[in-house]
CSV table of C-alpha atoms in Angstrom, one decimal:
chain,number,residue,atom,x,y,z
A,206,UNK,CA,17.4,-1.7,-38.5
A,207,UNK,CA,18.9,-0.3,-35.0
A,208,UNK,CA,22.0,2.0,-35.1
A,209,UNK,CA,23.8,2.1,-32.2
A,210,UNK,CA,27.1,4.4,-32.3
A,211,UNK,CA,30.8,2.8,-30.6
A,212,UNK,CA,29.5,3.9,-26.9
A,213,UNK,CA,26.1,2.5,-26.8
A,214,UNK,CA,27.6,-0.6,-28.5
A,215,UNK,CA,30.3,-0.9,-26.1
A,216,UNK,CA,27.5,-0.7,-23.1
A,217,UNK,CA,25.3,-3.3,-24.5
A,218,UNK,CA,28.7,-5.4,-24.9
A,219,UNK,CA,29.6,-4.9,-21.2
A,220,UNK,CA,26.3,-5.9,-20.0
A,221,UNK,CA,25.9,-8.7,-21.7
A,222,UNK,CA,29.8,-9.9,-20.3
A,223,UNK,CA,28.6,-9.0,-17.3
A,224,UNK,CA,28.0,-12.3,-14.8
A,225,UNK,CA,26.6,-11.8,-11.6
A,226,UNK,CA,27.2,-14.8,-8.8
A,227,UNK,CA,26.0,-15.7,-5.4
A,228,UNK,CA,29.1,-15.3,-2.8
A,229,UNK,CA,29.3,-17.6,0.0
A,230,UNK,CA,32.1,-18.6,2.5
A,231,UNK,CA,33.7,-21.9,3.1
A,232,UNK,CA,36.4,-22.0,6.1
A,233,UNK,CA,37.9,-18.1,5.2
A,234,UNK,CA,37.7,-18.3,1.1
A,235,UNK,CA,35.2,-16.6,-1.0
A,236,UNK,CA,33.5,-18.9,-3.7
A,237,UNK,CA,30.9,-18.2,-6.1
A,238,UNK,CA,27.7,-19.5,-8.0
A,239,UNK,CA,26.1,-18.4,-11.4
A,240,UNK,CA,23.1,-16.5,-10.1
A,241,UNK,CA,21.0,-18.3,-13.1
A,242,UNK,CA,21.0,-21.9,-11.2
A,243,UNK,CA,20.5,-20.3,-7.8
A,244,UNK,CA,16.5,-20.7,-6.7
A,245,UNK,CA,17.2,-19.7,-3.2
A,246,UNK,CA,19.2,-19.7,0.2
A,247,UNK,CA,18.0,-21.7,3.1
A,248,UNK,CA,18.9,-21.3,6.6
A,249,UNK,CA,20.5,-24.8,7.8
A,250,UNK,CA,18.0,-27.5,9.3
A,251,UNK,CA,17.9,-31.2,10.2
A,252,UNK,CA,19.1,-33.5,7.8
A,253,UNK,CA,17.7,-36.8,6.9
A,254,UNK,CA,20.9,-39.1,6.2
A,255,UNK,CA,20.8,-41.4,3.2
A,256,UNK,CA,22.2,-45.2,3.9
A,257,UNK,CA,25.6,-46.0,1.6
A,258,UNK,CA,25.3,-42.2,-0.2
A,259,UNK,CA,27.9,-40.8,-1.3
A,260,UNK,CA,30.8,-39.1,1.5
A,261,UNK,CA,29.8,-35.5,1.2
A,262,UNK,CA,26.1,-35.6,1.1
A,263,UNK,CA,25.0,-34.9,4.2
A,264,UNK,CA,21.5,-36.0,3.7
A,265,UNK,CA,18.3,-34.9,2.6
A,266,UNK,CA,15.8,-32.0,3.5
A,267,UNK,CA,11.9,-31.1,3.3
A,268,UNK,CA,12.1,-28.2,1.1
A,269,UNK,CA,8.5,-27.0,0.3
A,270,UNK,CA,7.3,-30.4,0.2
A,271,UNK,CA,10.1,-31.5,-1.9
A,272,UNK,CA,12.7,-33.8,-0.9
A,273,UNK,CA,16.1,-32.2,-1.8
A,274,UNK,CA,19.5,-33.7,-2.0
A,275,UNK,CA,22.0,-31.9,0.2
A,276,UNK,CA,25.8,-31.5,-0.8
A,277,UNK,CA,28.3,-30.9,2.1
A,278,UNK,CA,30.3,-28.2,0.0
A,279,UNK,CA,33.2,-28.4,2.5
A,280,UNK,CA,33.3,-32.5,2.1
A,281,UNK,CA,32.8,-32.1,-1.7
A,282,UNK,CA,35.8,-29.6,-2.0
A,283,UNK,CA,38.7,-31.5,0.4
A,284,UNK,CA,38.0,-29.2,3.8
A,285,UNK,CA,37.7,-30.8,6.9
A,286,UNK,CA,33.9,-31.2,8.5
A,287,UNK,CA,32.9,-28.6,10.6
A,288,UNK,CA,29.3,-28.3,12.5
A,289,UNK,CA,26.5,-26.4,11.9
A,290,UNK,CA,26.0,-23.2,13.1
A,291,UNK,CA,23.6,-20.1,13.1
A,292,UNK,CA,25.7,-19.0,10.0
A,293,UNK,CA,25.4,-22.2,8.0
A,294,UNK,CA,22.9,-21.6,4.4
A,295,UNK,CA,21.9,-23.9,2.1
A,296,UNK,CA,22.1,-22.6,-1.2
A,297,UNK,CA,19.3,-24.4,-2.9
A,298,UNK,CA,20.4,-24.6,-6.9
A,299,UNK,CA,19.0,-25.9,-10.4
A,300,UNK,CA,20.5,-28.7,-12.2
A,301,UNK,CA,18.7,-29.7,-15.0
A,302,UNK,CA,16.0,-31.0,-13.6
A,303,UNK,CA,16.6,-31.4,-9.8
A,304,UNK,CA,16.8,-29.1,-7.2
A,305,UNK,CA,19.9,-29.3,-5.2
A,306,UNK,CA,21.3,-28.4,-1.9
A,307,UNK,CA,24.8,-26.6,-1.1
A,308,UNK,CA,25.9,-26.8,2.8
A,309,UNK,CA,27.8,-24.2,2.9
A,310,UNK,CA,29.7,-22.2,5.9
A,311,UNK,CA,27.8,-18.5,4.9
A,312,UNK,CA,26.1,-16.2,2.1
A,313,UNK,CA,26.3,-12.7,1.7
A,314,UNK,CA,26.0,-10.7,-1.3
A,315,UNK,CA,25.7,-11.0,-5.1
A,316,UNK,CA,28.6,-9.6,-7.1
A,317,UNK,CA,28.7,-8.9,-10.7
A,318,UNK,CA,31.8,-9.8,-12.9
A,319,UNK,CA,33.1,-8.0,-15.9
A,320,UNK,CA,34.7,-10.5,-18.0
A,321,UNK,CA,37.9,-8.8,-17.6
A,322,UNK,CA,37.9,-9.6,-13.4
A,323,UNK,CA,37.5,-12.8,-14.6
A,324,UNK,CA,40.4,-15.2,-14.8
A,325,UNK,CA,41.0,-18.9,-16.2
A,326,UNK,CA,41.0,-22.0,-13.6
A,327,UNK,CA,44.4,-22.7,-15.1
A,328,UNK,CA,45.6,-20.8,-11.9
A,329,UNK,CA,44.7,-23.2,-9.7
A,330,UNK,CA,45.8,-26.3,-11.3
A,331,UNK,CA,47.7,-28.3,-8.9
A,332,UNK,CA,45.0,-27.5,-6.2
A,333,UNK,CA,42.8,-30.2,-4.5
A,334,UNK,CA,39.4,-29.1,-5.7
A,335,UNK,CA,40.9,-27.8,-9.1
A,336,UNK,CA,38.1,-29.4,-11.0
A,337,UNK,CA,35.4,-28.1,-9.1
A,338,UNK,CA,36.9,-24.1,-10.3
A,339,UNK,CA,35.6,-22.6,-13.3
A,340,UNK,CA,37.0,-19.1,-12.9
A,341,UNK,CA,38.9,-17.2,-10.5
A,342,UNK,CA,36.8,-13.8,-10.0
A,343,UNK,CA,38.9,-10.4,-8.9
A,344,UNK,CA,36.4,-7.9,-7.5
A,345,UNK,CA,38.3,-5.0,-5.7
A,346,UNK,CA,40.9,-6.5,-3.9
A,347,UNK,CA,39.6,-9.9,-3.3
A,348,UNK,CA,39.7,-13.4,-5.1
A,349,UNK,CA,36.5,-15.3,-5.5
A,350,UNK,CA,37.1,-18.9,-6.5
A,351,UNK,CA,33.8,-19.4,-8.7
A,352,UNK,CA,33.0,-22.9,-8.8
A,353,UNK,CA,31.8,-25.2,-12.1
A,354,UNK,CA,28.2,-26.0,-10.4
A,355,UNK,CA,27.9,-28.7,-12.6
A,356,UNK,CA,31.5,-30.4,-11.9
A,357,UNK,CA,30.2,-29.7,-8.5
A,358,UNK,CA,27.1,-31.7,-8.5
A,359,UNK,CA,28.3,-34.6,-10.3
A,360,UNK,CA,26.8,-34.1,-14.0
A,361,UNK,CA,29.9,-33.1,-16.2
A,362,UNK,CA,30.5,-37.6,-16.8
A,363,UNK,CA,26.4,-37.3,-18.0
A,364,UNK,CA,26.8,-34.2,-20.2
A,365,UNK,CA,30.2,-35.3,-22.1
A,366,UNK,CA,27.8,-38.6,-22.8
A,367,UNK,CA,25.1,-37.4,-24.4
């Protein structure tokens, strides 16, 4: 049997409530993605469009060999189209089974959350997107909107099913 005293406990405790995300930009807001789903970060490419798909996915890419699926985040999320530029990522993401692609605007850093900078959606519950918003992160003195990846992606009607 392990013995930790109150300060070791506490430490194990804070690293466990720790959550670290992928920040990216869309028009001049932060946002933010559980690390766990992201496989990668892409720089913008061609895009293969998809007859009758859905508005916001802006087509499909040659990842590896692997056809991917790629979400425009800015269509998804209610912002106005903007073009491509040398900026532009795709944050390439796991869900369940598929790999995913996120158009997004930029990517820059990973940030690690206590779960004390983190704050419920509840906040932003007469905004567009406010499904889409899982947390709201505070990190210094800036807000990171971090996103349900799931709600996102368009699995949260499959998982409330099965």
């Amino acid at each position: 049997m392990v013995n930790l005293n109150n300060e070791e406990m506490e430490q194990e405790r804070s690293i466990e409530d720790e959550r670290k995300y992928v920040v990216f930009r869309l028009e001049e807001e932060y946002y933010g993605i559980d690390i766990n789903n992201v496989k990668g970060i892409e720089k913008a490419q061609d895009f293969t469009r998809v007859p009758n798909a859905n508005y916001y996915i802006k087509g499909v890419i040659n990842l590896r060999g692997e056809v991917v699926p790629v979400i425009d985040l800015r269509k998804r999320l209610g912002f106005h189209e903007k073009e491509e530029d040398g900026n532009s990522r795709i944050i390439i993401v796991q869900v369940h089974d598929m790999q995913v692609g996120l158009l997004v605007d930029s990517s820059s850093e990973v940030i690690t959350f206590a779960e004390d900078e983190l704050d419920s959606a509840q906040t932003m519950k007469d905004s567009i997107a406010d499904d889409f918003v899982k947390y709201i992160g505070k990190k210094n003195d800036r807000l990171i909107i971090l996103i349900d990846l799931m709600k996102v992606v368009g699995y949260e009607v499959e998982e409330e099913t099965v």
